[in-house]
XYZ file of C-alpha atoms in Angstrom:
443
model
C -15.640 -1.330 -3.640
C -14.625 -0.924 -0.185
C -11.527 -2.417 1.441
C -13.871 -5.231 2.955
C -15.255 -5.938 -0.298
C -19.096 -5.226 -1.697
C -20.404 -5.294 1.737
C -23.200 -3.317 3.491
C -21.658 -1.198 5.811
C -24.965 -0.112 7.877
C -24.855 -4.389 8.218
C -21.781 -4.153 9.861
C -22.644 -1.153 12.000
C -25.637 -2.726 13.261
C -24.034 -6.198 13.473
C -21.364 -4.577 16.142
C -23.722 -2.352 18.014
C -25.336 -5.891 18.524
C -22.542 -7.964 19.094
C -20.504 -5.175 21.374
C -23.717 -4.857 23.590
C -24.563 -8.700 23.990
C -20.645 -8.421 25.091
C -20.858 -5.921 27.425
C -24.502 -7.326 28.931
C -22.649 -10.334 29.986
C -19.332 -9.183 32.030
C -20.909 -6.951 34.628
C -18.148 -7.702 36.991
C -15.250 -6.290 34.071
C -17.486 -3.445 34.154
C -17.515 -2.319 37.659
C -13.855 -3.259 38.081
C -13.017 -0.714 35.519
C -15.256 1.719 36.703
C -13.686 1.051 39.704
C -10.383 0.957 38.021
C -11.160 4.809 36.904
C -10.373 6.084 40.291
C -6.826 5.694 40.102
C -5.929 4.333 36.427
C -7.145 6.844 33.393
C -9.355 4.878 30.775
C -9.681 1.845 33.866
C -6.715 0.187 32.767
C -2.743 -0.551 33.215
C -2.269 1.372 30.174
C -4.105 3.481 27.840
C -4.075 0.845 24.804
C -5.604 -1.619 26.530
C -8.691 0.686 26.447
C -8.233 1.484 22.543
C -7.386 -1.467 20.863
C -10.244 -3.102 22.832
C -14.392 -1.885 21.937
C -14.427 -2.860 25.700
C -11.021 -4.361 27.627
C -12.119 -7.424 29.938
C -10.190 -8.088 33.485
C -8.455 -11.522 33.307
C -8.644 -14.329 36.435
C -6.384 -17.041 34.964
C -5.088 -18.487 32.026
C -4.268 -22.163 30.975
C -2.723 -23.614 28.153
C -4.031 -21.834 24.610
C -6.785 -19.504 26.427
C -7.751 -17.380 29.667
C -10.711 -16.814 31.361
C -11.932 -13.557 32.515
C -13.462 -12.592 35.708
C -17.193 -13.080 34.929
C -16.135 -16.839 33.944
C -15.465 -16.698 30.311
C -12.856 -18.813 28.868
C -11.709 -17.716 25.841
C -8.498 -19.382 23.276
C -6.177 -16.716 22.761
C -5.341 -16.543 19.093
C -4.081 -13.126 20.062
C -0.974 -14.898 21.838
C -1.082 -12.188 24.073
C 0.430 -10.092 20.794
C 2.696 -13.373 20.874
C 3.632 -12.739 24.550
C 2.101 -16.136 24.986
C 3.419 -17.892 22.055
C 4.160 -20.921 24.652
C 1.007 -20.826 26.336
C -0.274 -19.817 29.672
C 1.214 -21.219 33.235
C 3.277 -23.720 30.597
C 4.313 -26.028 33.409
C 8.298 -26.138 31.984
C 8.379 -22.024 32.118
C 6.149 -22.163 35.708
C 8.549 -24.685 37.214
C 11.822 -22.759 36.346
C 10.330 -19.348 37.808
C 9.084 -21.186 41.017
C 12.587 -22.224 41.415
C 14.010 -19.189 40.479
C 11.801 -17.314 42.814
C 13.163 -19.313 45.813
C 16.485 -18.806 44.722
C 16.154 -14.759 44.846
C 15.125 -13.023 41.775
C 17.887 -10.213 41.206
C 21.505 -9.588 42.100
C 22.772 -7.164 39.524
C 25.259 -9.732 38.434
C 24.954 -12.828 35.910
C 23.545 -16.071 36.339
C 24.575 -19.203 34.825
C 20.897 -19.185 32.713
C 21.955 -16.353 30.603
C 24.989 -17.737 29.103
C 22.419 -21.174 28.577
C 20.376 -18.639 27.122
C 22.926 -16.855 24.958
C 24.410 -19.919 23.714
C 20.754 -21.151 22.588
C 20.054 -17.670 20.872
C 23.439 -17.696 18.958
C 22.864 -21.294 18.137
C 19.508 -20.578 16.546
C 20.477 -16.839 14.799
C 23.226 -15.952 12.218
C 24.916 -13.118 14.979
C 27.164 -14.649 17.801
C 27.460 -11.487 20.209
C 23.856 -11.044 23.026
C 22.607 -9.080 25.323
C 19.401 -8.816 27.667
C 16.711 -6.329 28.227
C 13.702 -6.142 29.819
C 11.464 -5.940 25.987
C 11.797 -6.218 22.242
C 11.772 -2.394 22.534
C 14.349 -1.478 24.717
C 16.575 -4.347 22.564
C 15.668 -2.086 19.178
C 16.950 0.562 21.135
C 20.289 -0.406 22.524
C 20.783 -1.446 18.986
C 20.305 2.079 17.154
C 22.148 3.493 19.981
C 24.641 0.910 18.991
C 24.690 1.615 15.218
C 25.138 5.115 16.206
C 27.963 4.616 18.200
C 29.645 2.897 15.664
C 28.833 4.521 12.066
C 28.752 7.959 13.814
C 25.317 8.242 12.145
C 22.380 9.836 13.194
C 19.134 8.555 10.965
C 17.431 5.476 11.090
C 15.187 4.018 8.371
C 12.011 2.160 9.241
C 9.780 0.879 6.556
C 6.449 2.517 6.171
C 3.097 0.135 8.371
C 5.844 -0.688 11.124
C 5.776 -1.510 14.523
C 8.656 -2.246 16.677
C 8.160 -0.702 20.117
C 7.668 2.376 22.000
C 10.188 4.140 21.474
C 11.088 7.787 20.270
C 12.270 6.944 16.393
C 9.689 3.986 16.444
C 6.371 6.409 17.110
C 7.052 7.956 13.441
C 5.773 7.108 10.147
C 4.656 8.578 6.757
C 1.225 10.770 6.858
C 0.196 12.740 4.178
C 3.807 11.489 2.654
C 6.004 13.159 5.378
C 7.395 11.633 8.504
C 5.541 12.324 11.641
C 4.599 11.435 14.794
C 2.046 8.785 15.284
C 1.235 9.786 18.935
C 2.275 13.179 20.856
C 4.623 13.487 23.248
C 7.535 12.704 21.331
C 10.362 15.188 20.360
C 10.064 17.712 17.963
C 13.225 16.766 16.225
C 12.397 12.763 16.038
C 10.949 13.241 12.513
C 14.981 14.323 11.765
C 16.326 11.270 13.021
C 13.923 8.687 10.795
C 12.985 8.291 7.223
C 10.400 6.036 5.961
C 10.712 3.988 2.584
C 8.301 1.352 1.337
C 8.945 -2.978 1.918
C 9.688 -4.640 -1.355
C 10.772 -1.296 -3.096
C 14.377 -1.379 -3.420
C 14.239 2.229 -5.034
C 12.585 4.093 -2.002
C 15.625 2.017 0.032
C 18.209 3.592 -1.899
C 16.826 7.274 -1.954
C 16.387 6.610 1.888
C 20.481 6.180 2.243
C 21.468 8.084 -0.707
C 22.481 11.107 1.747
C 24.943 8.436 3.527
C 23.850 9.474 7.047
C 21.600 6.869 7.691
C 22.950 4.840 10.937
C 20.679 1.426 10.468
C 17.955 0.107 8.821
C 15.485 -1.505 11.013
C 13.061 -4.410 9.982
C 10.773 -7.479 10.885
C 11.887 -9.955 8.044
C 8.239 -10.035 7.088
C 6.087 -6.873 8.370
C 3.834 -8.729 10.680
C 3.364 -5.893 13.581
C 1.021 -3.339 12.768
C -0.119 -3.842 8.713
C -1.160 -7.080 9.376
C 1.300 -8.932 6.812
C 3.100 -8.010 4.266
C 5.689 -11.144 3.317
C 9.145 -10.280 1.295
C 8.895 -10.690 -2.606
C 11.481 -12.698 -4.386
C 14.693 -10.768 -4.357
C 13.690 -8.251 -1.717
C 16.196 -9.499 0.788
C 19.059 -9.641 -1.297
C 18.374 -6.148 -2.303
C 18.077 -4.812 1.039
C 20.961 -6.679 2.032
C 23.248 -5.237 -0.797
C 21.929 -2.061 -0.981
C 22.736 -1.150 3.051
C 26.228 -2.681 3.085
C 26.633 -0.447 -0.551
C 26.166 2.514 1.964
C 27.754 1.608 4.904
C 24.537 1.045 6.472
C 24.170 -1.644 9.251
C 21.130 -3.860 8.993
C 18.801 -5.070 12.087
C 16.603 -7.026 12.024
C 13.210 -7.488 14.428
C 12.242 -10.981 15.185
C 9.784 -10.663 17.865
C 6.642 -11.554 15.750
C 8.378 -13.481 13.018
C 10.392 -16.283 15.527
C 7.364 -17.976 15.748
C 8.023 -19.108 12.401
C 10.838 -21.651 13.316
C 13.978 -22.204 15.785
C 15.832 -19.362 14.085
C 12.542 -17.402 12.673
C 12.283 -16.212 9.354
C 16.361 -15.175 9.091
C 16.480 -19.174 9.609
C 13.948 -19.957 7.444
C 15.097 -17.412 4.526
C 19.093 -17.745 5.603
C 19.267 -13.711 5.950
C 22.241 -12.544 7.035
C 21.968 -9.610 9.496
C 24.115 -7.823 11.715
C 21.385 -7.252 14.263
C 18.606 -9.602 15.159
C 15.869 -8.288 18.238
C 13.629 -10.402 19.900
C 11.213 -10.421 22.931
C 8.102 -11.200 23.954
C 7.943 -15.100 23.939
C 11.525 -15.572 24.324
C 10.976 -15.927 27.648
C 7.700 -17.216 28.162
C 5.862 -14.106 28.192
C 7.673 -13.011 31.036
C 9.280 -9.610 30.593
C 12.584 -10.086 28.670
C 13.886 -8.597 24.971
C 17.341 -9.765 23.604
C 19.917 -8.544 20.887
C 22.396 -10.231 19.061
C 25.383 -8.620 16.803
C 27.848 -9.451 14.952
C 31.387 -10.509 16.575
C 32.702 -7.120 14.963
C 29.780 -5.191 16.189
C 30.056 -7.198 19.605
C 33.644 -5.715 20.043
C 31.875 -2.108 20.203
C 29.699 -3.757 23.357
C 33.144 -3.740 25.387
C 32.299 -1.825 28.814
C 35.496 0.399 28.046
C 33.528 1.640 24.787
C 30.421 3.255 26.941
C 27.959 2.938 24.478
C 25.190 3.801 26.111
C 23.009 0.288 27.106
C 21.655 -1.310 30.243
C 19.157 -1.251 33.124
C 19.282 -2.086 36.532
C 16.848 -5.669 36.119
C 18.237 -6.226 32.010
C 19.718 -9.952 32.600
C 17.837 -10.878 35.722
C 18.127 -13.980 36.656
C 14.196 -14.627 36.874
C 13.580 -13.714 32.975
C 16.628 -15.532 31.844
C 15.452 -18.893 34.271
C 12.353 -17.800 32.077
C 13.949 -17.945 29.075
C 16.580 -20.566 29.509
C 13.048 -23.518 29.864
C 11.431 -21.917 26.895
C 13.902 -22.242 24.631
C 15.255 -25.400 25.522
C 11.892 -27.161 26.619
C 9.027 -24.988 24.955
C 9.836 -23.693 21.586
C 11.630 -26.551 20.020
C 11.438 -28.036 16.524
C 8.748 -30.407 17.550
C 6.487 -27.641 18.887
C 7.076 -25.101 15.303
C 6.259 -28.331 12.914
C 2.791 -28.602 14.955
C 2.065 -24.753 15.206
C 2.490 -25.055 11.229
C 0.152 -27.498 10.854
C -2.261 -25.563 12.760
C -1.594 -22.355 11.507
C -1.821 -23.838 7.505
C -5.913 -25.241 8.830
C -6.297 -22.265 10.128
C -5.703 -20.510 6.984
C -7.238 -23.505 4.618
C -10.228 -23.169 6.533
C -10.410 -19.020 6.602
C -9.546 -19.742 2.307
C -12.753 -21.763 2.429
C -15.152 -19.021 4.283
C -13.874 -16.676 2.368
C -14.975 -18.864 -0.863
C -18.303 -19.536 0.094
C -18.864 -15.759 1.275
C -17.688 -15.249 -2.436
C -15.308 -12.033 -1.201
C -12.462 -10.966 -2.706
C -10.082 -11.195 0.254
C -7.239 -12.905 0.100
C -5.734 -15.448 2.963
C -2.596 -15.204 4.858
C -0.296 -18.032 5.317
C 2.901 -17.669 7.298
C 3.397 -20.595 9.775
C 1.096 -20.446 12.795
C -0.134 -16.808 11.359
C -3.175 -16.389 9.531
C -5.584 -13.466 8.659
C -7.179 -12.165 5.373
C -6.222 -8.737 3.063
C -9.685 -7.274 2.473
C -8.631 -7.855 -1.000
C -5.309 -8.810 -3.047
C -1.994 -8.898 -0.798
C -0.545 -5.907 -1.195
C 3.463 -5.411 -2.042
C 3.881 -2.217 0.251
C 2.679 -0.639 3.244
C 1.428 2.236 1.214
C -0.386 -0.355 -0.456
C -1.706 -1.927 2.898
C -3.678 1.065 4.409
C -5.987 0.804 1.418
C -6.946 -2.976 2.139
C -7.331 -1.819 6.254
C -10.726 -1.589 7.710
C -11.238 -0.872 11.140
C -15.139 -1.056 11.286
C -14.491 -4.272 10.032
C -11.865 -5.613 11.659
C -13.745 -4.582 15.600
C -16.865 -6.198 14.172
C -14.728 -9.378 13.650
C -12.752 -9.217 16.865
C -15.653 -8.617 18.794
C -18.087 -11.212 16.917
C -15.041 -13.520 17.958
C -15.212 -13.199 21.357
C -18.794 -14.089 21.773
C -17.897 -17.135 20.469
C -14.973 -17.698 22.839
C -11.848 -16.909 20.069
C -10.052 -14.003 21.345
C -8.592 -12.788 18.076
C -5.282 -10.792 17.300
C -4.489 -6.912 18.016
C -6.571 -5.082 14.687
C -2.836 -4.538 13.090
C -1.757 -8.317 13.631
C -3.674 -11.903 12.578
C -4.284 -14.883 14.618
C -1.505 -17.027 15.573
C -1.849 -20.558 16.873
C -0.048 -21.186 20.290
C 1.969 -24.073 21.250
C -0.858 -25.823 23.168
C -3.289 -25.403 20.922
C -5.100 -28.492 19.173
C -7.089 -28.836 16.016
C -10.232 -28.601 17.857
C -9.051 -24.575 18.663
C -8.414 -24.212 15.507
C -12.095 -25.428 14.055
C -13.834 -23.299 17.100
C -12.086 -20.620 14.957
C -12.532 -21.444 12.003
C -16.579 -22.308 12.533
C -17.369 -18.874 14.232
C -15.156 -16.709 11.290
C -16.791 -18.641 8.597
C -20.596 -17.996 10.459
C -19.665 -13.941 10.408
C -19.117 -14.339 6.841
C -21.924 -15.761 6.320
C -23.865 -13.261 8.259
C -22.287 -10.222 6.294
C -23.446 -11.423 2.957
């Protein structure tokens, strides 16, 4: 058995040749704007993953409310949420207004604005840590906070867990191959692999040989691994463990809630009353405009004193255009009102990916966690080591792109679908109708 099941894989080989050509056949203006794109940007894009975690990347004309439409005239609902960028929606007229009248106002002094404490005060109000800061994304927030757990424990190694994502930078580009730290893309530093080490989610004994040495700095983690493996949620017990077993060694403990928010006003260390001493976040924060935040502990928020010079900032971290951003989509946008309906969409989503999965008789297994959906091409798995054996990529393009014929623009291959704010149970049936007729189509 394969991870997709009994399936015939020349089926799905054939089924995206088909699908990815009937794509392509219909977007010849995406086409010669990346060809004409290739003159100046390698692959014809803004960035080089654009081009690989897309069969073929699509220029965008507008968006409104749970989709976007491209530039041949496609409209498609975006239960990628922009890699939850978009959580809110598109052009949400709360977050447009505040930027419009931000934008008049001047959009950068290199000094505070009144948003920022609005937004600070909304952030410690929602998260267990009292102490924030702003960045410019999620990543550069995970990294001010290792540099800060450096700082402090006088520590140099940083544990991830193995299947993570949480950003571009230097100690977040390694994980286990062939059982050894490495580099997951060049360019990096050839001592990096020195500075991590990798144990498994839900294995409290890989945790504790990972700090036995008692150099590790922090120990970085999404409450539930949602960025990269797909899903993998906590099992009973896992977050007291990991919680007792890094204060044991003197170990501070972050935690990255820049998929997992979504989940409720305070995100999953809400929802499961964790108690961190580091919480990231970006993305949707502020809209999906560019902003990443970090909140510490009052202790840990002491070290932050500009006398200490631990080494954070950026010329445009706490502009006042992101934190405007912020301030309306926090206090107008992503309110209690606005989780309880993404839940109800995100459980029909998953009842009704259960139910194709049923009738295709496969032995996948549905994902439920608030708006988030998705399948395991077979039984959820406790670990990341466990993960990569229920991954298919074949698969998973032949889905996304099946999808988007259809008008469903699904979720990054290493993520699920997630139902946005605007979103309505007729999104969530166009869904549901074209996953369960691919299904069908495979067996």
């Amino acid at each position: 058995m394969t991870a997709g099941g009994e399936l015939d894989r020349a089926r799905i080989v054939q089924l995206h040749a088909r699908e990815l050509g009937r794509f392509r056949d219909a977007r010849p203006r995406s086409l010669a704007m990346i060809a004409r794109a290739r003159e100046h940007m390698p692959n014809g894009t803004p960035m080089a993953w654009m081009a690989s975690d897309n069969d073929q990347p699509v220029y965008i004309d507008h968006g409104q409310g749970p989709g976007f439409t491209d530039i041949d005239g496609f409209t498609y609902l975006d239960f990628n949420a922009s890699d939850m960028a978009m959580f809110c929606g598109h052009a949400n007229q709360a977050i447009v207004a505040a930027v419009q009248a931000q934008v008049a106002r001047s959009t950068q002094f290199l000094l505070p604005s009144a948003a920022s404490v609005e937004v600070a005060e909304e952030l410690a109000r929602r998260y267990p840590v009292p102490q924030w800061q702003f960045t410019l994304s999620a990543t550069q927030a995970n990294t001010e906070v290792i540099r800060l757990a450096r700082a402090v424990t006088g520590r140099e190694v940083i544990v991830l867990f193995q299947g993570h994502y949480h950003g571009h930078f230097e100690e977040g580009l390694v994980d286990l191959a062939d059982g050894r730290a490495a580099p997951v893309q060049r360019g990096l530093s050839k001592g990096v692999t020195g500075r991590v080490r990798i144990a498994q989610f839900n294995d409290p004994g890989t945790l504790r040989a990972a700090l036995e040495p008692g150099d590790v700095a922090l120990v970085l983690t999404e409450p539930a691994m949602t960025n990269g493996i797909h899903l993998l949620l906590p099992e009973p017990g896992w977050h007291e463990a990991l919680r007792a077993i890094t204060r044991q060694h003197g170990t501070l403990l972050g935690l990255d809630e820049t998929h997992t928010h979504v989940v409720g006003p305070g995100g999953a260390t809400a929802m499961w009353q964790l108690d961190p001493d580091m919480v990231t976040i970006g993305k949707a924060v502020a809209g999906g405009l560019p902003m990443g935040a970090y909140g510490v502990s009052a202790e840990l928020g002491e070290q932050l004193d500009a006398a200490r010079n631990v080494a954070t900032g950026g010329t445009l971290f706490g502009n006042p255009l992101s934190a405007a951003a912020a301030k309306a989509a926090l206090t107008e946008v992503l309110v209690r009102g606005a989780y309880r309906h993404t839940t109800e969409l995100g459980n029909g989503l998953a009842d009704g990916i259960d139910q194709a999965i049923g009738a295709a008789g496969l032995p996948w297994t549905v994902i439920r966690f608030g708006p988030r959906s998705g399948q395991w091409y077979g039984p959820m798995p406790r670990t990341g080591a466990e993960a990569y054996a229920f991954t298919d990529g074949q698969l998973t393009r032949l889905m996304r792109v099946w999808l988007a014929n259809r008008g469903v623009w699904e979720a990054l291959p290493g993520a699920g679908p997630t139902v946005p704010v605007p979103a309505t149970r007729a999104d969530v049936d166009r869904y549901v109708n074209a996953y369960a007729e691919l299904l069908a189509e495979l067996r």
